[in-house]
mmCIF file of C-alpha atoms in Angstrom:
data_model
loop_
_atom_site.group_PDB
_atom_site.id
_atom_site.type_symbol
_atom_site.label_atom_id
_atom_site.label_comp_id
_atom_site.label_asym_id
_atom_site.label_seq_id
_atom_site.Cartn_x
_atom_site.Cartn_y
_atom_site.Cartn_z
ATOM 1 C CA MET A 1 26.109 33.669 10.876
ATOM 2 C CA ASP A 2 23.124 35.404 9.185
ATOM 3 C CA THR A 3 19.846 33.483 8.511
ATOM 4 C CA SER A 4 20.223 33.299 4.705
ATOM 5 C CA GLU A 5 23.685 31.891 5.215
ATOM 6 C CA ASN A 6 22.427 29.485 7.541
ATOM 7 C CA GLN A 7 19.725 28.368 5.294
ATOM 8 C CA ALA A 8 22.068 28.018 2.357
ATOM 9 C CA LEU A 9 24.256 25.753 4.442
ATOM 10 C CA SER A 10 21.384 23.848 5.912
ATOM 11 C CA GLN A 11 19.632 23.005 2.541
ATOM 12 C CA ASP A 12 23.047 21.531 1.327
ATOM 13 C CA GLU A 13 23.622 19.434 4.324
ATOM 14 C CA LEU A 14 20.117 18.350 5.106
ATOM 15 C CA PHE A 15 18.320 15.275 3.873
ATOM 16 C CA GLU A 16 14.761 15.417 2.384
ATOM 17 C CA HIS A 17 12.397 13.152 4.336
ATOM 18 C CA HIS A 18 8.944 14.351 3.068
ATOM 19 C CA ARG A 19 7.900 16.621 0.313
ATOM 20 C CA PHE A 20 4.243 17.590 -0.572
ATOM 21 C CA THR A 21 2.745 20.341 -2.797
ATOM 22 C CA ALA A 22 -0.454 21.896 -1.599
ATOM 23 C CA SER A 23 -3.285 21.339 -3.988
ATOM 24 C CA LYS A 24 -5.193 24.051 -5.864
ATOM 25 C CA GLY A 25 -8.172 23.795 -3.494
ATOM 26 C CA GLN A 26 -6.001 24.187 -0.336
ATOM 27 C CA GLU A 27 -7.486 26.539 2.171
ATOM 28 C CA PRO A 28 -4.842 28.293 4.340
ATOM 29 C CA LEU A 29 -3.855 25.818 7.075
ATOM 30 C CA ARG A 30 -1.125 25.842 9.724
ATOM 31 C CA VAL A 31 1.671 23.766 8.372
ATOM 32 C CA ASP A 32 1.760 21.529 11.497
ATOM 33 C CA LYS A 33 -1.822 20.642 10.935
ATOM 34 C CA PHE A 34 -1.209 20.296 7.200
ATOM 35 C CA LEU A 35 1.473 17.790 7.620
ATOM 36 C CA MET A 36 -0.431 15.730 10.208
ATOM 37 C CA ASN A 37 -2.887 15.020 7.365
ATOM 38 C CA PHE A 38 -0.007 13.850 4.936
ATOM 39 C CA ILE A 39 2.457 11.879 7.038
ATOM 40 C CA GLU A 40 1.447 8.537 8.321
ATOM 41 C CA ASN A 41 2.026 7.896 12.049
ATOM 42 C CA ALA A 42 3.303 11.390 12.787
ATOM 43 C CA THR A 43 2.475 13.198 15.941
ATOM 44 C CA ARG A 44 1.741 16.776 16.284
ATOM 45 C CA ASN A 45 4.291 17.074 18.950
ATOM 46 C CA LYS A 46 7.026 15.479 16.469
ATOM 47 C CA ILE A 47 6.016 18.045 13.891
ATOM 48 C CA GLN A 48 6.263 20.943 16.133
ATOM 49 C CA GLN A 49 9.589 19.885 17.395
ATOM 50 C CA ALA A 50 10.818 19.595 13.669
ATOM 51 C CA ALA A 51 9.503 23.209 13.257
ATOM 52 C CA LYS A 52 11.418 24.574 16.309
ATOM 53 C CA GLN A 53 14.600 23.023 14.930
ATOM 54 C CA GLY A 54 14.110 24.654 11.627
ATOM 55 C CA HIS A 55 13.364 21.466 9.784
ATOM 56 C CA ILE A 56 10.242 22.525 7.873
ATOM 57 C CA TRP A 57 10.703 24.427 4.749
ATOM 58 C CA VAL A 58 8.139 25.973 2.537
ATOM 59 C CA ASN A 59 9.116 27.253 -0.977
ATOM 60 C CA ASP A 60 12.843 26.665 0.127
ATOM 61 C CA LYS A 61 12.651 28.868 3.216
ATOM 62 C CA ILE A 62 12.442 27.883 7.004
ATOM 63 C CA VAL A 63 9.049 28.458 8.590
ATOM 64 C CA LYS A 64 7.565 28.237 12.079
ATOM 65 C CA GLN A 65 4.730 25.849 12.979
ATOM 66 C CA ASN A 66 2.130 28.601 12.592
ATOM 67 C CA TYR A 67 2.978 29.251 8.977
ATOM 68 C CA LYS A 68 -0.295 29.001 6.944
ATOM 69 C CA VAL A 69 0.098 26.762 3.876
ATOM 70 C CA LYS A 70 -1.592 28.155 0.752
ATOM 71 C CA ALA A 71 -2.352 26.516 -2.548
ATOM 72 C CA GLY A 72 0.802 25.725 -4.588
ATOM 73 C CA ASP A 73 3.196 25.820 -1.612
ATOM 74 C CA ASP A 74 6.146 23.424 -1.822
ATOM 75 C CA VAL A 75 6.444 21.919 1.664
ATOM 76 C CA LYS A 76 9.607 19.792 2.789
ATOM 77 C CA VAL A 77 10.642 18.194 5.981
ATOM 78 C CA MET A 78 14.379 18.034 6.148
ATOM 79 C CA PHE A 79 16.782 16.523 8.718
ATOM 80 C CA GLU A 80 20.485 16.094 9.281
ATOM 81 C CA HIS A 81 20.395 12.242 8.841
ATOM 82 C CA PRO A 82 19.317 10.221 5.721
ATOM 83 C CA PRO A 83 15.616 8.853 5.798
ATOM 84 C CA TYR A 84 15.526 5.618 7.787
ATOM 85 C CA GLU A 85 14.379 3.668 4.955
ATOM 86 C CA PHE A 86 17.876 4.086 3.400
ATOM 87 C CA LEU A 87 19.670 2.914 6.490
ATOM 88 C CA LEU A 88 18.771 -0.664 6.071
ATOM 89 C CA THR A 89 19.638 -3.010 8.884
ATOM 90 C CA PRO A 90 19.881 -6.774 8.198
ATOM 91 C CA GLU A 91 17.401 -8.748 10.387
ATOM 92 C CA ALA A 92 17.110 -12.341 10.812
ATOM 93 C CA ILE A 93 13.520 -12.556 9.918
ATOM 94 C CA PRO A 94 12.456 -16.003 8.523
ATOM 95 C CA LEU A 95 11.150 -15.928 4.911
ATOM 96 C CA ASP A 96 8.588 -18.224 3.374
ATOM 97 C CA ILE A 97 10.419 -18.818 0.036
ATOM 98 C CA VAL A 98 8.346 -20.559 -2.659
ATOM 99 C CA HIS A 99 11.213 -20.780 -5.244
ATOM 100 C CA GLU A 100 14.617 -19.774 -5.551
ATOM 101 C CA ASP A 101 17.258 -20.016 -8.350
ATOM 102 C CA GLU A 102 20.494 -17.992 -9.397
ATOM 103 C CA ALA A 103 18.354 -15.002 -10.731
ATOM 104 C CA LEU A 104 15.403 -14.493 -8.499
ATOM 105 C CA LEU A 105 13.235 -15.874 -5.630
ATOM 106 C CA VAL A 106 9.575 -15.962 -5.035
ATOM 107 C CA VAL A 107 8.413 -15.142 -1.325
ATOM 108 C CA ASN A 108 5.009 -15.705 0.263
ATOM 109 C CA LYS A 109 4.635 -12.533 2.467
ATOM 110 C CA PRO A 110 2.551 -12.769 5.588
ATOM 111 C CA ALA A 111 0.035 -10.255 6.401
ATOM 112 C CA GLY A 112 1.314 -7.492 8.796
ATOM 113 C CA MET A 113 4.777 -7.321 7.263
ATOM 114 C CA VAL A 114 5.835 -4.163 5.516
ATOM 115 C CA VAL A 115 7.579 -4.728 2.262
ATOM 116 C CA HIS A 116 10.107 -1.831 2.527
ATOM 117 C CA PRO A 117 11.128 0.515 5.268
ATOM 118 C CA GLY A 118 9.291 3.802 5.522
ATOM 119 C CA HIS A 119 7.881 6.325 7.899
ATOM 120 C CA GLY A 120 6.990 4.740 11.181
ATOM 121 C CA ASN A 121 8.223 1.177 9.957
ATOM 122 C CA TYR A 122 11.992 1.158 9.981
ATOM 123 C CA SER A 123 12.387 -2.539 11.205
ATOM 124 C CA GLY A 124 10.768 -5.878 10.571
ATOM 125 C CA THR A 125 10.266 -5.335 6.864
ATOM 126 C CA LEU A 126 10.673 -7.764 3.926
ATOM 127 C CA ILE A 127 13.688 -5.835 2.889
ATOM 128 C CA ASN A 128 15.218 -6.100 6.315
ATOM 129 C CA ALA A 129 14.939 -9.906 6.116
ATOM 130 C CA LEU A 130 16.252 -10.041 2.311
ATOM 131 C CA VAL A 131 19.478 -7.996 3.258
ATOM 132 C CA HIS A 132 20.071 -10.368 6.052
ATOM 133 C CA HIS A 133 19.564 -13.471 3.906
ATOM 134 C CA PHE A 134 21.284 -12.230 0.638
ATOM 135 C CA ASP A 135 24.255 -10.352 -0.177
ATOM 136 C CA ASN A 136 24.464 -7.844 -3.077
ATOM 137 C CA LEU A 137 20.800 -7.572 -4.204
ATOM 138 C CA PRO A 138 20.487 -5.184 -7.054
ATOM 139 C CA ASN A 139 18.640 -1.865 -6.304
ATOM 140 C CA ASN A 140 15.502 -1.012 -8.068
ATOM 141 C CA SER A 141 14.913 2.568 -9.383
ATOM 142 C CA SER A 142 13.894 3.680 -5.732
ATOM 143 C CA GLU A 143 17.183 2.230 -4.367
ATOM 144 C CA ARG A 144 15.426 -0.615 -2.843
ATOM 145 C CA PRO A 145 17.275 -3.819 -2.983
ATOM 146 C CA GLY A 146 15.575 -6.750 -4.800
ATOM 147 C CA LEU A 147 12.240 -5.186 -4.987
ATOM 148 C CA VAL A 148 10.412 -5.673 -8.344
ATOM 149 C CA HIS A 149 6.943 -4.839 -7.012
ATOM 150 C CA ARG A 150 5.323 -4.463 -3.703
ATOM 151 C CA ILE A 151 2.056 -5.376 -1.758
ATOM 152 C CA ASP A 152 0.469 -3.442 1.136
ATOM 153 C CA LYS A 153 1.455 -4.230 4.649
ATOM 154 C CA ASP A 154 -1.947 -5.984 5.580
ATOM 155 C CA THR A 155 -2.107 -7.919 2.246
ATOM 156 C CA SER A 156 -0.608 -11.428 2.191
ATOM 157 C CA GLY A 157 0.649 -13.171 -0.856
ATOM 158 C CA LEU A 158 3.421 -13.732 -3.483
ATOM 159 C CA LEU A 159 6.314 -11.293 -4.487
ATOM 160 C CA VAL A 160 9.084 -11.959 -6.913
ATOM 161 C CA ILE A 161 12.672 -10.570 -5.863
ATOM 162 C CA ALA A 162 15.459 -10.093 -8.168
ATOM 163 C CA LYS A 163 18.916 -11.375 -7.241
ATOM 164 C CA THR A 164 20.719 -9.929 -10.099
ATOM 165 C CA GLU A 165 20.853 -6.602 -12.115
ATOM 166 C CA ALA A 166 19.793 -8.399 -15.241
ATOM 167 C CA ALA A 167 16.858 -10.136 -13.532
ATOM 168 C CA MET A 168 15.835 -6.645 -12.020
ATOM 169 C CA THR A 169 15.738 -4.981 -15.460
ATOM 170 C CA HIS A 170 13.965 -7.934 -17.153
ATOM 171 C CA LEU A 171 11.329 -8.456 -14.581
ATOM 172 C CA ALA A 172 10.674 -4.703 -13.978
ATOM 173 C CA LYS A 173 10.132 -4.459 -17.737
ATOM 174 C CA GLN A 174 7.552 -7.253 -17.713
ATOM 175 C CA PHE A 175 5.551 -5.352 -14.874
ATOM 176 C CA PHE A 176 5.771 -2.165 -16.901
ATOM 177 C CA ASP A 177 4.634 -3.881 -20.141
ATOM 178 C CA LYS A 178 1.847 -5.602 -18.403
ATOM 179 C CA SER A 179 2.861 -9.106 -19.381
ATOM 180 C CA SER A 180 3.303 -10.484 -15.894
ATOM 181 C CA GLU A 181 0.182 -12.158 -14.324
ATOM 182 C CA ARG A 182 -1.177 -11.208 -10.935
ATOM 183 C CA GLU A 183 -4.289 -12.671 -9.525
ATOM 184 C CA TYR A 184 -5.645 -11.668 -6.090
ATOM 185 C CA LEU A 185 -8.482 -13.102 -3.894
ATOM 186 C CA ALA A 186 -10.627 -10.466 -2.212
ATOM 187 C CA LEU A 187 -13.636 -10.767 0.144
ATOM 188 C CA VAL A 188 -15.765 -7.730 -0.593
ATOM 189 C CA TRP A 189 -18.944 -6.112 0.910
ATOM 190 C CA GLY A 190 -22.225 -6.787 -0.857
ATOM 191 C CA ASN A 191 -23.579 -9.073 -3.634
ATOM 192 C CA VAL A 192 -21.514 -8.246 -6.701
ATOM 193 C CA ALA A 193 -24.187 -7.880 -9.426
ATOM 194 C CA ASP A 194 -22.108 -9.077 -12.463
ATOM 195 C CA ASP A 195 -20.322 -12.334 -12.673
ATOM 196 C CA GLU A 196 -17.452 -10.624 -14.145
ATOM 197 C CA GLY A 197 -16.223 -7.054 -15.147
ATOM 198 C CA THR A 198 -13.462 -4.621 -15.557
ATOM 199 C CA VAL A 199 -12.869 -1.477 -13.503
ATOM 200 C CA GLU A 200 -11.036 1.251 -15.283
ATOM 201 C CA GLY A 201 -10.239 4.663 -13.750
ATOM 202 C CA HIS A 202 -6.971 6.729 -13.161
ATOM 203 C CA LEU A 203 -5.788 6.584 -9.671
ATOM 204 C CA ALA A 204 -4.151 9.475 -7.497
ATOM 205 C CA ARG A 205 -3.846 10.486 -3.944
ATOM 206 C CA ASN A 206 -7.102 11.844 -2.370
ATOM 207 C CA PRO A 207 -6.494 15.545 -2.074
ATOM 208 C CA LYS A 208 -8.388 15.585 1.233
ATOM 209 C CA ASN A 209 -6.732 12.513 2.697
ATOM 210 C CA ARG A 210 -3.326 11.925 1.360
ATOM 211 C CA LEU A 211 -3.237 8.239 3.089
ATOM 212 C CA GLN A 212 -6.033 7.191 0.667
ATOM 213 C CA MET A 213 -5.984 6.885 -3.115
ATOM 214 C CA MET A 214 -9.086 7.643 -5.379
ATOM 215 C CA VAL A 215 -10.481 7.113 -8.871
ATOM 216 C CA PHE A 216 -10.562 10.113 -11.230
ATOM 217 C CA PRO A 217 -12.753 8.817 -14.017
ATOM 218 C CA GLU A 218 -11.976 11.649 -16.343
ATOM 219 C CA GLY A 219 -8.411 10.435 -16.482
ATOM 220 C CA ASP A 220 -6.823 13.961 -16.417
ATOM 221 C CA GLN A 221 -5.124 13.234 -13.005
ATOM 222 C CA GLY A 222 -3.224 10.177 -11.773
ATOM 223 C CA LYS A 223 -2.215 6.978 -13.476
ATOM 224 C CA GLU A 224 -4.113 4.568 -15.621
ATOM 225 C CA ALA A 225 -5.450 1.547 -13.642
ATOM 226 C CA ILE A 226 -7.181 -1.409 -14.849
ATOM 227 C CA THR A 227 -8.636 -4.351 -12.739
ATOM 228 C CA HIS A 228 -10.564 -7.401 -14.101
ATOM 229 C CA TYR A 229 -12.876 -9.103 -11.484
ATOM 230 C CA LYS A 230 -14.739 -12.341 -11.476
ATOM 231 C CA VAL A 231 -17.093 -13.656 -8.874
ATOM 232 C CA VAL A 232 -15.747 -16.885 -7.167
ATOM 233 C CA GLU A 233 -18.467 -17.433 -4.581
ATOM 234 C CA ARG A 234 -21.468 -15.468 -3.454
ATOM 235 C CA LEU A 235 -21.928 -15.638 0.577
ATOM 236 C CA GLY A 236 -25.024 -13.380 1.090
ATOM 237 C CA TYR A 237 -23.833 -9.953 2.268
ATOM 238 C CA VAL A 238 -20.280 -10.543 1.101
ATOM 239 C CA THR A 239 -18.705 -11.885 -2.226
ATOM 240 C CA LEU A 240 -15.421 -13.600 -2.829
ATOM 241 C CA VAL A 241 -13.850 -12.274 -6.015
ATOM 242 C CA SER A 242 -10.847 -12.847 -8.035
ATOM 243 C CA CYS A 243 -9.112 -9.752 -9.165
ATOM 244 C CA LYS A 244 -6.540 -9.795 -12.016
ATOM 245 C CA LEU A 245 -4.277 -6.698 -12.310
ATOM 246 C CA GLU A 246 -3.534 -5.249 -15.812
ATOM 247 C CA THR A 247 -1.741 -2.459 -14.036
ATOM 248 C CA GLY A 248 -0.249 -2.359 -10.594
ATOM 249 C CA ARG A 249 -1.064 0.929 -8.747
ATOM 250 C CA THR A 250 -0.920 1.739 -4.942
ATOM 251 C CA HIS A 251 -4.157 0.385 -3.412
ATOM 252 C CA GLN A 252 -5.552 -0.491 -6.925
ATOM 253 C CA ILE A 253 -7.872 -3.471 -5.876
ATOM 254 C CA ARG A 254 -9.037 -1.639 -2.623
ATOM 255 C CA VAL A 255 -9.827 1.569 -4.439
ATOM 256 C CA HIS A 256 -11.367 0.025 -7.510
ATOM 257 C CA MET A 257 -13.657 -2.338 -5.625
ATOM 258 C CA LYS A 258 -14.721 0.503 -3.302
ATOM 259 C CA TYR A 259 -15.540 2.695 -6.518
ATOM 260 C CA ILE A 260 -17.955 0.088 -7.883
ATOM 261 C CA GLY A 261 -19.658 -0.124 -4.380
ATOM 262 C CA HIS A 262 -17.937 -3.169 -3.033
ATOM 263 C CA THR A 263 -15.335 -2.063 -0.296
ATOM 264 C CA LEU A 264 -12.960 -4.772 0.765
ATOM 265 C CA PHE A 265 -14.157 -6.596 4.062
ATOM 266 C CA ASN A 266 -12.403 -5.037 7.053
ATOM 267 C CA ASP A 267 -10.402 -2.505 5.127
ATOM 268 C CA GLU A 268 -10.070 0.077 7.773
ATOM 269 C CA ARG A 269 -8.441 2.773 5.572
ATOM 270 C CA TYR A 270 -11.512 2.793 2.984
ATOM 271 C CA GLY A 271 -14.287 2.051 5.595
ATOM 272 C CA GLY A 272 -14.605 -1.624 5.166
ATOM 273 C CA ASP A 273 -14.282 -2.226 8.901
ATOM 274 C CA LYS A 274 -17.848 -1.120 9.422
ATOM 275 C CA ILE A 275 -21.051 -3.116 8.665
ATOM 276 C CA LEU A 276 -21.673 -2.011 4.981
ATOM 277 C CA LYS A 277 -24.422 -4.527 4.304
ATOM 278 C CA GLY A 278 -26.698 -6.716 6.114
ATOM 279 C CA THR A 279 -29.417 -6.473 8.768
ATOM 280 C CA THR A 280 -29.830 -4.526 11.849
ATOM 281 C CA PHE A 281 -30.082 -7.379 14.281
ATOM 282 C CA THR A 282 -27.892 -7.484 17.201
ATOM 283 C CA LYS A 283 -26.999 -11.030 16.386
ATOM 284 C CA TYR A 284 -25.789 -10.294 12.964
ATOM 285 C CA LYS A 285 -23.756 -7.219 14.349
ATOM 286 C CA GLN A 286 -22.084 -9.534 16.850
ATOM 287 C CA PHE A 287 -21.470 -12.197 13.980
ATOM 288 C CA VAL A 288 -19.610 -9.478 11.743
ATOM 289 C CA GLU A 289 -17.763 -8.141 14.821
ATOM 290 C CA ASN A 290 -16.435 -11.825 15.373
ATOM 291 C CA ALA A 291 -15.459 -12.077 11.655
ATOM 292 C CA PHE A 292 -13.441 -8.977 11.961
ATOM 293 C CA LYS A 293 -11.673 -10.506 14.972
ATOM 294 C CA ILE A 294 -10.858 -13.637 12.897
ATOM 295 C CA LEU A 295 -9.454 -11.472 10.120
ATOM 296 C CA PRO A 296 -8.139 -8.210 11.564
ATOM 297 C CA ARG A 297 -7.085 -6.651 8.163
ATOM 298 C CA GLN A 298 -8.476 -6.218 4.718
ATOM 299 C CA ALA A 299 -9.506 -9.347 3.101
ATOM 300 C CA LEU A 300 -6.787 -9.361 0.121
ATOM 301 C CA HIS A 301 -4.443 -12.145 -0.705
ATOM 302 C CA ALA A 302 -2.066 -12.036 -3.732
ATOM 303 C CA LYS A 303 -2.573 -15.636 -4.681
ATOM 304 C CA THR A 304 -0.895 -16.117 -8.141
ATOM 305 C CA LEU A 305 2.085 -14.795 -9.688
ATOM 306 C CA GLY A 306 3.216 -15.376 -13.254
ATOM 307 C CA PHE A 307 6.186 -14.036 -15.157
ATOM 308 C CA GLU A 308 8.841 -15.035 -17.891
ATOM 309 C CA HIS A 309 12.069 -16.135 -16.255
ATOM 310 C CA PRO A 310 14.772 -13.609 -17.120
ATOM 311 C CA ASN A 311 17.433 -16.283 -17.851
ATOM 312 C CA THR A 312 15.456 -19.167 -19.543
ATOM 313 C CA GLY A 313 12.580 -17.226 -21.119
ATOM 314 C CA LYS A 314 10.236 -19.991 -19.698
ATOM 315 C CA PHE A 315 6.934 -18.557 -18.395
ATOM 316 C CA MET A 316 6.555 -19.519 -14.678
ATOM 317 C CA ARG A 317 3.384 -19.460 -12.611
ATOM 318 C CA PHE A 318 3.266 -19.761 -8.857
ATOM 319 C CA ASP A 319 -0.019 -20.305 -6.731
ATOM 320 C CA SER A 320 -0.330 -19.978 -2.998
ATOM 321 C CA GLU A 321 -2.866 -21.099 -0.374
ATOM 322 C CA LEU A 322 -5.062 -18.666 1.336
ATOM 323 C CA PRO A 323 -3.819 -17.794 4.789
ATOM 324 C CA GLN A 324 -5.469 -19.248 7.782
ATOM 325 C CA ASP A 325 -7.171 -15.913 8.833
ATOM 326 C CA MET A 326 -8.719 -15.211 5.517
ATOM 327 C CA ALA A 327 -9.831 -18.945 4.989
ATOM 328 C CA ASP A 328 -11.473 -19.059 8.466
ATOM 329 C CA CYS A 329 -13.349 -15.760 7.777
ATOM 330 C CA ILE A 330 -14.709 -17.029 4.444
ATOM 331 C CA GLU A 331 -15.614 -20.271 6.080
ATOM 332 C CA LYS A 332 -17.587 -18.302 8.721
ATOM 333 C CA TRP A 333 -19.528 -16.397 6.168
ATOM 334 C CA ARG A 334 -20.247 -19.636 4.172
ATOM 335 C CA GLY A 335 -21.908 -20.955 7.432
ATOM 336 C CA TYR A 336 -23.864 -17.681 7.842
ATOM 337 C CA ALA A 337 -25.035 -17.669 4.244
ATOM 338 C CA LYS A 338 -26.075 -21.311 4.529
ATOM 339 C CA HIS A 339 -28.330 -20.837 7.474
ATOM 340 C CA ASN A 340 -29.638 -17.466 6.479
ATOM 341 C CA GLU A 341 -30.661 -17.869 3.022
ATOM 342 C CA PRO A 342 -33.380 -15.390 1.917
#
């Protein structure tokens, strides 16, 4: 069989797992190194194995691992099996169900639980739990059962899950139309100057680090994103803020708060796991490191969720307590601020 025949056959029978288009500013870079920048939890060895097996394609042609990716190249990783996120295995994971009726349920997701399977997280997710506990959940536009919206792995808090096709359509429209209510509590670095404010700025992937999002203030890239924030409590070198989402973009609060100079406390991906405000004293450094241990994740909790019930038309609002790790961290900062007032 000649190569072109092999490629034609392969492309028909392979499943696309990852796809990226190299940005305009892309300097020539080996495809294995390029993919390392884009795929979370990927190892160089796995990528090189994929290349040896003919699973890396650029502009619809199989390439070797030393191929140099250039601006505008269409890079795909293809395998014989479907992406694992579509092979959903029911798992008997307990759910914290706040409300349930015939159309929907509201769950309180713990920090550390991934919402849906994806690269490197194929089990232990909220969807693995949902398909165990509930039959025939409707798929959303991304073929994910029950999911109307999502929150990050290390963010805790409330999510609404649709149990019927009609509920999925109705709830998804509310999120799209911005008529749902979502309020988060975040602990951020620094003393936020204004008691309240609004952050606007389109969000898109950071071209230099695909695992991060970034703000494009001109609005010619990415999607519109609007966050309204209000100071809840000032704690010296950190501030507790309430953030209400007008839009719901990936990492929206995390990126918007960093954009205005107030990165979320212990948000590793955006640099909040370093001491960004405070003193140079060893005692202070030790205090912050202890606070990081108490709260080993970004300080973000989806506290309040409101929406119109798809069957009754009644507006429902749900509230959740701060999880223990975040409550303990805030209490620790309260103590510090009280005893170290300027």
